[in-house]
Amino acid sequence: MDNNLKSGYVAVIGRPNVGKSTLVNALTGEKIAIVSNKPQTTRRRIMGVITGEDYQAVFIDTPGFFEPTSKLGGYMVGAAESALPDADIILFTTEADAKNHKGDLEILKRLRGSKTPVFLVINKIDKIPKPEILTAIEKYKNLHAFREIIPISALTGENADALLDAVRTYLPLGPRYFPGDYLTDMTERQIISEIIREKALYVLRDEIPHGIAVETTGVKQKKDSADVDAAIYCEKDSHKPIVIGKNGAVLKSIGQAARPEIERLLGVPVFLRTWVKVKKNWRDDDFMLKTLGYRR
Ligand code: GDP
Ligand code: MG
């Protein structure tokens, strides 16, 4: 046992869409969490572990904080909240734009009085001219006693090293919680489902995505290939033909986009079969939420 080893949990929190999942992927160098330009893409806590010579940082990607309007939404906000008590460091993530976001203030209110070190991570600096980074820092720096203020671009990786260095500095002494090659708590099937959901979010029209869920129902490894079966759930009869598309075109593009990533994950050519099923109002259905893993 190495007495100088540092380790701990780093909760990544913030409003929807500020780039929390992109950040965890950038730091770990792996695609652990799916990303989309639609809010509320991440539905549960997702672990991304970085193990170095003398440290292990366990990043927890969380759903954003928002006002829930369904049982699923309630679960998501609960998942974000539950990451806070265990955290050794909190990355309060926001984005560099000129707007004042009420959501940011609500989240900072929750952190008030917490003894856990909070970093201000200002993401998406690639979108603004350099001098405006200072304006963004000014806007936030007095809203909380931030221990560190780190502007980054999760997309280009700019300053991600500085963030990781600061995290290492603040990690407490502690054991390696996971084996050195451990990357995430997601199962292979969960990752496959999320890859398919990400592509569906990308391909589908605006009103559908929040009502989509994916369940990988079978992964059959063969000698040089794998058969993967997945169900795509939508919550209304009228959504089903949209997800399938004319002559199956929409479903086909979802599958075509997902397959290469699933093949990279499994390391073999994949035969992917997808089915579209209607589960009326599944976002408020305890049984479906449990089946899909959105319940503890
Ligand atoms: P989350 O909801 O906070 O997890 O946000 P995501 O990681 O899903 O990202 C939301 C959107 O912001 C996606 O379209 C990302 O590509 C985009 N995004 C994330 N980080 C950056 C960044 O550093 N720069 C730019 N320009 N876009 C980003
Ligand atoms: Mg996310």
Tab-separated table of C-alpha atoms and ligand atoms in Angstrom:
chain	number	residue	atom	x	y	z
A	1	MET	CA	0.000	0.000	0.000
A	2	ASP	CA	1.398	3.330	-1.108
A	3	ASN	CA	1.053	5.873	1.668
A	4	ASN	CA	1.351	8.803	-0.698
A	5	LEU	CA	-1.499	7.685	-2.928
A	6	LYS	CA	-4.256	10.229	-3.419
A	7	SER	CA	-7.761	9.297	-4.425
A	8	GLY	CA	-11.300	10.499	-4.342
A	9	TYR	CA	-14.607	11.274	-5.963
A	10	VAL	CA	-15.019	14.302	-8.194
A	11	ALA	CA	-18.641	15.257	-8.857
A	12	VAL	CA	-19.287	17.114	-12.107
A	13	ILE	CA	-22.417	19.188	-11.693
A	14	GLY	CA	-24.115	22.038	-13.524
A	15	ARG	CA	-27.064	23.045	-15.636
A	16	PRO	CA	-28.119	20.812	-18.535
A	17	ASN	CA	-26.040	21.199	-21.700
A	18	VAL	CA	-23.019	23.055	-20.301
A	19	GLY	CA	-20.763	20.164	-21.371
A	20	LYS	CA	-20.390	17.989	-18.261
A	21	SER	CA	-20.375	14.714	-20.185
A	22	THR	CA	-18.032	16.101	-22.838
A	23	LEU	CA	-15.699	17.107	-20.002
A	24	VAL	CA	-15.655	13.667	-18.366
A	25	ASN	CA	-14.959	12.113	-21.767
A	26	ALA	CA	-12.161	14.624	-22.436
A	27	LEU	CA	-10.509	13.999	-19.072
A	28	THR	CA	-10.665	10.208	-19.267
A	29	GLY	CA	-9.847	10.163	-22.964
A	30	GLU	CA	-12.649	7.679	-23.508
A	31	LYS	CA	-16.193	8.047	-24.589
A	32	ILE	CA	-17.957	7.092	-21.397
A	33	ALA	CA	-20.956	9.387	-21.454
A	34	ILE	CA	-23.045	10.261	-24.465
A	35	VAL	CA	-23.296	13.859	-25.565
A	36	SER	CA	-25.929	15.806	-27.447
A	37	ASN	CA	-27.018	19.368	-28.071
A	38	LYS	CA	-30.317	18.575	-26.359
A	39	PRO	CA	-30.665	19.191	-22.628
A	40	GLN	CA	-31.186	16.277	-20.247
A	41	THR	CA	-29.180	13.808	-22.294
A	42	THR	CA	-27.493	12.230	-19.272
A	43	ARG	CA	-30.038	10.377	-17.153
A	44	ARG	CA	-27.981	8.752	-14.420
A	45	ARG	CA	-24.690	9.031	-12.580
A	46	ILE	CA	-21.843	7.749	-14.718
A	47	MET	CA	-18.429	6.979	-13.365
A	48	GLY	CA	-15.230	7.735	-15.275
A	49	VAL	CA	-12.068	6.621	-13.505
A	50	ILE	CA	-8.565	7.975	-14.145
A	51	THR	CA	-5.722	6.070	-12.521
A	52	GLY	CA	-2.214	7.535	-12.487
A	53	GLU	CA	1.023	6.500	-10.783
A	54	ASP	CA	0.153	8.258	-7.545
A	55	TYR	CA	-3.542	9.035	-7.766
A	56	GLN	CA	-6.977	7.760	-8.712
A	57	ALA	CA	-9.677	10.285	-9.574
A	58	VAL	CA	-13.215	8.955	-9.830
A	59	PHE	CA	-15.223	11.443	-11.867
A	60	ILE	CA	-18.987	11.314	-11.522
A	61	ASP	CA	-20.873	12.698	-14.498
A	62	THR	CA	-24.372	13.676	-13.448
A	63	PRO	CA	-27.623	14.755	-15.059
A	64	GLY	CA	-28.099	18.514	-14.855
A	65	PHE	CA	-30.192	20.187	-12.202
A	66	PHE	CA	-33.585	21.258	-13.550
A	67	GLU	CA	-37.248	21.336	-12.542
A	68	PRO	CA	-38.490	17.758	-13.019
A	69	THR	CA	-41.843	17.188	-14.714
A	70	SER	CA	-41.859	13.380	-14.666
A	71	LYS	CA	-40.742	10.504	-12.443
A	72	LEU	CA	-37.757	10.077	-14.743
A	73	GLY	CA	-36.901	13.757	-14.227
A	74	GLY	CA	-37.183	13.289	-10.472
A	75	TYR	CA	-34.828	10.315	-10.659
A	76	MET	CA	-32.350	12.325	-12.736
A	77	VAL	CA	-32.207	15.266	-10.353
A	78	GLY	CA	-31.959	12.805	-7.434
A	79	ALA	CA	-29.004	11.156	-9.185
A	80	ALA	CA	-27.279	14.531	-9.488
A	81	GLU	CA	-27.982	15.397	-5.845
A	82	SER	CA	-26.755	12.039	-4.601
A	83	ALA	CA	-23.308	12.674	-6.091
A	84	LEU	CA	-22.719	15.611	-3.758
A	85	PRO	CA	-22.383	14.021	-0.285
A	86	ASP	CA	-19.728	11.508	-1.462
A	87	ALA	CA	-17.683	14.055	-3.370
A	88	ASP	CA	-14.163	15.056	-2.326
A	89	ILE	CA	-14.165	17.773	-4.988
A	90	ILE	CA	-17.091	19.368	-6.797
A	91	LEU	CA	-16.654	20.726	-10.309
A	92	PHE	CA	-19.322	23.358	-10.699
A	93	THR	CA	-19.465	23.526	-14.474
A	94	THR	CA	-20.909	26.349	-16.483
A	95	GLU	CA	-20.318	27.840	-19.891
A	96	ALA	CA	-18.731	31.025	-21.062
A	97	ASP	CA	-21.528	33.079	-22.496
A	98	ALA	CA	-22.908	36.505	-21.774
A	99	LYS	CA	-26.124	35.292	-20.203
A	100	ASN	CA	-27.089	35.255	-16.551
A	101	HIS	CA	-28.446	31.863	-15.747
A	102	LYS	CA	-30.860	31.476	-12.888
A	103	GLY	CA	-30.094	27.757	-12.878
A	104	ASP	CA	-26.483	28.456	-11.909
A	105	LEU	CA	-27.564	30.415	-8.851
A	106	GLU	CA	-29.949	27.648	-7.781
A	107	ILE	CA	-27.159	25.091	-7.893
A	108	LEU	CA	-24.712	27.334	-6.042
A	109	LYS	CA	-27.342	27.802	-3.355
A	110	ARG	CA	-27.224	24.039	-2.734
A	111	LEU	CA	-23.449	24.184	-2.352
A	112	ARG	CA	-23.518	26.961	0.197
A	113	GLY	CA	-22.163	25.809	3.546
A	114	SER	CA	-20.674	22.639	2.044
A	115	LYS	CA	-17.130	21.936	3.210
A	116	THR	CA	-16.207	20.181	-0.015
A	117	PRO	CA	-13.855	22.210	-2.247
A	118	VAL	CA	-15.736	23.578	-5.238
A	119	PHE	CA	-13.973	24.511	-8.487
A	120	LEU	CA	-15.501	26.911	-10.957
A	121	VAL	CA	-15.103	25.291	-14.371
A	122	ILE	CA	-15.993	27.659	-17.182
A	123	ASN	CA	-16.427	25.515	-20.269
A	124	LYS	CA	-16.714	26.264	-24.005
A	125	ILE	CA	-14.025	28.961	-24.064
A	126	ASP	CA	-13.440	28.039	-27.706
A	127	LYS	CA	-16.706	29.844	-28.456
A	128	ILE	CA	-15.628	33.258	-27.216
A	129	PRO	CA	-12.738	35.667	-27.843
A	130	LYS	CA	-9.996	35.358	-25.197
A	131	PRO	CA	-10.659	38.688	-23.383
A	132	GLU	CA	-14.223	37.593	-22.673
A	133	ILE	CA	-12.915	34.754	-20.519
A	134	LEU	CA	-12.055	37.376	-17.911
A	135	THR	CA	-15.571	38.785	-18.135
A	136	ALA	CA	-16.962	35.312	-17.524
A	137	ILE	CA	-14.682	34.818	-14.507
A	138	GLU	CA	-15.751	38.183	-13.077
A	139	LYS	CA	-19.385	37.187	-13.433
A	140	TYR	CA	-19.026	34.055	-11.324
A	141	LYS	CA	-16.111	34.447	-8.989
A	142	ASN	CA	-17.964	36.137	-6.142
A	143	LEU	CA	-20.976	33.829	-6.210
A	144	HIS	CA	-19.199	31.166	-4.163
A	145	ALA	CA	-15.887	30.685	-2.358
A	146	PHE	CA	-14.425	28.746	-5.295
A	147	ARG	CA	-11.073	27.115	-4.526
A	148	GLU	CA	-9.988	27.160	-8.163
A	149	ILE	CA	-11.250	28.878	-11.274
A	150	ILE	CA	-10.457	27.038	-14.470
A	151	PRO	CA	-11.611	28.085	-17.945
A	152	ILE	CA	-11.539	25.162	-20.373
A	153	SER	CA	-12.784	23.804	-23.623
A	154	ALA	CA	-13.936	20.239	-23.174
A	155	LEU	CA	-14.382	20.076	-26.931
A	156	THR	CA	-10.816	21.008	-27.941
A	157	GLY	CA	-9.185	19.850	-24.704
A	158	GLU	CA	-7.734	23.311	-24.052
A	159	ASN	CA	-6.717	23.616	-20.388
A	160	ALA	CA	-8.041	20.155	-19.514
A	161	ASP	CA	-4.543	19.317	-18.195
A	162	ALA	CA	-4.668	22.280	-15.822
A	163	LEU	CA	-7.993	21.071	-14.503
A	164	LEU	CA	-6.665	17.568	-13.931
A	165	ASP	CA	-3.594	18.978	-12.163
A	166	ALA	CA	-5.793	21.022	-9.829
A	167	VAL	CA	-7.931	17.954	-9.112
A	168	ARG	CA	-4.809	15.959	-8.208
A	169	THR	CA	-3.670	18.717	-5.875
A	170	TYR	CA	-6.932	18.695	-3.930
A	171	LEU	CA	-7.519	14.927	-3.776
A	172	PRO	CA	-7.124	13.598	-0.242
A	173	LEU	CA	-4.761	10.756	0.615
A	174	GLY	CA	-6.610	7.510	0.099
A	175	PRO	CA	-6.659	4.025	-1.388
A	176	ARG	CA	-7.148	2.933	-4.952
A	177	TYR	CA	-10.873	2.269	-4.969
A	178	PHE	CA	-10.780	0.418	-8.283
A	179	PRO	CA	-8.267	-1.697	-10.224
A	180	GLY	CA	-5.870	0.331	-12.395
A	181	ASP	CA	-7.620	-0.550	-15.643
A	182	TYR	CA	-11.143	0.129	-14.362
A	183	LEU	CA	-12.849	2.781	-16.445
A	184	THR	CA	-16.563	2.988	-15.722
A	185	ASP	CA	-19.408	1.423	-13.789
A	186	MET	CA	-21.528	1.130	-16.897
A	187	THR	CA	-22.103	-2.402	-18.155
A	188	GLU	CA	-21.411	-3.314	-21.770
A	189	ARG	CA	-25.149	-3.464	-22.438
A	190	GLN	CA	-25.720	-0.060	-20.865
A	191	ILE	CA	-22.980	1.469	-23.015
A	192	ILE	CA	-24.510	-0.060	-26.150
A	193	SER	CA	-27.944	1.299	-25.198
A	194	GLU	CA	-26.481	4.737	-24.625
A	195	ILE	CA	-24.636	4.729	-27.965
A	196	ILE	CA	-27.908	3.949	-29.734
A	197	ARG	CA	-29.771	6.600	-27.713
A	198	GLU	CA	-27.138	9.196	-28.592
A	199	LYS	CA	-27.591	8.511	-32.303
A	200	ALA	CA	-31.380	8.614	-31.903
A	201	LEU	CA	-31.102	11.997	-30.199
A	202	TYR	CA	-29.043	13.214	-33.122
A	203	VAL	CA	-31.283	11.873	-35.858
A	204	LEU	CA	-34.722	12.551	-34.381
A	205	ARG	CA	-36.896	15.600	-34.506
A	206	ASP	CA	-37.058	17.882	-31.520
A	207	GLU	CA	-40.209	16.744	-29.760
A	208	ILE	CA	-39.312	13.053	-29.614
A	209	PRO	CA	-35.899	12.749	-27.892
A	210	HIS	CA	-36.888	13.157	-24.260
A	211	GLY	CA	-39.365	10.315	-24.657
A	212	ILE	CA	-36.835	7.860	-26.072
A	213	ALA	CA	-35.253	5.022	-24.121
A	214	VAL	CA	-33.111	2.164	-25.348
A	215	GLU	CA	-32.743	-1.299	-23.870
A	216	THR	CA	-30.129	-3.692	-25.181
A	217	THR	CA	-31.908	-7.009	-24.877
A	218	GLY	CA	-29.252	-9.317	-26.260
A	219	VAL	CA	-25.542	-9.449	-27.028
A	220	LYS	CA	-24.470	-12.747	-28.552
A	221	GLN	CA	-20.723	-13.026	-29.068
A	222	LYS	CA	-19.894	-15.387	-31.919
A	223	LYS	CA	-16.512	-16.474	-33.219
A	224	ASP	CA	-15.716	-13.380	-35.296
A	225	SER	CA	-18.775	-11.213	-34.816
A	226	ALA	CA	-21.575	-10.334	-32.436
A	227	ASP	CA	-25.358	-10.138	-32.690
A	228	VAL	CA	-26.837	-7.219	-30.816
A	229	ASP	CA	-30.562	-6.740	-30.226
A	230	ALA	CA	-31.948	-3.498	-28.914
A	231	ALA	CA	-35.395	-2.094	-28.259
A	232	ILE	CA	-36.011	1.597	-28.787
A	233	TYR	CA	-38.955	2.732	-26.676
A	234	CYS	CA	-41.076	5.735	-27.418
A	235	GLU	CA	-43.952	6.988	-25.311
A	236	LYS	CA	-46.712	7.627	-27.854
A	237	ASP	CA	-48.232	5.655	-30.728
A	238	SER	CA	-47.751	8.687	-32.940
A	239	HIS	CA	-43.983	8.686	-32.278
A	240	LYS	CA	-43.388	5.175	-33.543
A	241	PRO	CA	-43.660	5.941	-37.280
A	242	ILE	CA	-41.377	8.957	-36.771
A	243	VAL	CA	-38.689	6.853	-35.141
A	244	ILE	CA	-38.981	4.245	-37.896
A	245	GLY	CA	-39.207	6.744	-40.752
A	246	LYS	CA	-40.343	6.222	-44.304
A	247	ASN	CA	-39.404	2.690	-45.345
A	248	GLY	CA	-37.426	2.434	-42.121
A	249	ALA	CA	-35.029	5.213	-43.161
A	250	VAL	CA	-34.775	6.920	-39.763
A	251	LEU	CA	-34.230	3.694	-37.857
A	252	LYS	CA	-31.667	2.714	-40.449
A	253	SER	CA	-29.649	5.897	-39.982
A	254	ILE	CA	-29.726	5.454	-36.203
A	255	GLY	CA	-28.405	1.907	-36.621
A	256	GLN	CA	-25.781	2.910	-39.182
A	257	ALA	CA	-24.445	5.632	-36.907
A	258	ALA	CA	-24.426	3.381	-33.832
A	259	ARG	CA	-22.896	0.266	-35.359
A	260	PRO	CA	-19.288	1.460	-35.801
A	261	GLU	CA	-19.134	2.616	-32.187
A	262	ILE	CA	-20.585	-0.646	-30.923
A	263	GLU	CA	-18.055	-2.496	-33.076
A	264	ARG	CA	-15.241	-0.463	-31.516
A	265	LEU	CA	-16.575	-1.363	-28.076
A	266	LEU	CA	-16.920	-5.084	-28.750
A	267	GLY	CA	-13.908	-5.360	-31.048
A	268	VAL	CA	-15.743	-7.421	-33.681
A	269	PRO	CA	-18.137	-6.742	-36.573
A	270	VAL	CA	-21.654	-6.338	-35.260
A	271	PHE	CA	-25.007	-7.343	-36.632
A	272	LEU	CA	-27.377	-4.858	-35.004
A	273	ARG	CA	-31.124	-5.402	-34.881
A	274	THR	CA	-33.363	-2.683	-33.511
A	275	TRP	CA	-37.055	-2.744	-32.706
A	276	VAL	CA	-39.249	0.245	-31.988
A	277	LYS	CA	-41.799	-0.284	-29.230
A	278	VAL	CA	-44.394	1.993	-27.701
A	279	LYS	CA	-44.489	2.092	-23.897
A	280	LYS	CA	-47.121	4.637	-23.084
A	281	ASN	CA	-45.857	7.316	-20.694
A	282	TRP	CA	-42.910	5.184	-19.618
A	283	ARG	CA	-41.271	8.211	-18.014
A	284	ASP	CA	-43.870	7.991	-15.244
A	285	ASP	CA	-44.009	4.201	-15.084
A	286	ASP	CA	-42.126	2.779	-12.091
A	287	PHE	CA	-41.785	-0.655	-13.650
A	288	MET	CA	-40.343	0.674	-16.910
A	289	LEU	CA	-38.005	3.039	-15.095
A	290	LYS	CA	-36.700	0.099	-13.102
A	291	THR	CA	-36.335	-2.084	-16.195
A	292	LEU	CA	-34.327	0.658	-17.864
A	293	GLY	CA	-32.091	1.081	-14.846
A	294	TYR	CA	-33.406	4.489	-13.847
A	295	ARG	CA	-34.318	3.292	-10.383
A	296	ARG	CA	-32.074	2.210	-7.587
B	1	GDP	P1	-24.146	18.082	-20.492
B	1	GDP	O1	-25.632	18.092	-20.644
B	1	GDP	O2	-23.699	19.131	-19.509
B	1	GDP	O3	-23.573	16.742	-20.184
B	1	GDP	O4	-23.555	18.574	-21.916
B	1	GDP	P2	-22.960	17.680	-23.116
B	1	GDP	O5	-21.595	17.167	-22.741
B	1	GDP	O6	-23.975	16.671	-23.563
B	1	GDP	O7	-22.748	18.827	-24.215
B	1	GDP	C1	-23.823	19.653	-24.631
B	1	GDP	C2	-23.462	20.300	-25.956
B	1	GDP	O8	-22.383	21.219	-25.770
B	1	GDP	C3	-22.981	19.305	-27.009
B	1	GDP	O9	-23.497	19.728	-28.266
B	1	GDP	C4	-21.467	19.423	-26.951
B	1	GDP	O10	-20.833	19.096	-28.157
B	1	GDP	C5	-21.305	20.906	-26.636
B	1	GDP	N1	-20.027	21.187	-25.929
B	1	GDP	C6	-19.553	20.595	-24.819
B	1	GDP	N2	-18.358	21.124	-24.455
B	1	GDP	C7	-18.065	22.082	-25.374
B	1	GDP	C8	-16.952	22.988	-25.554
B	1	GDP	O11	-15.981	23.033	-24.816
B	1	GDP	N3	-17.056	23.840	-26.627
B	1	GDP	C9	-18.115	23.840	-27.482
B	1	GDP	N4	-18.097	24.711	-28.490
B	1	GDP	N5	-19.154	23.005	-27.345
B	1	GDP	C10	-19.138	22.130	-26.314
B	2	MG	MG	-24.490	14.982	-19.850
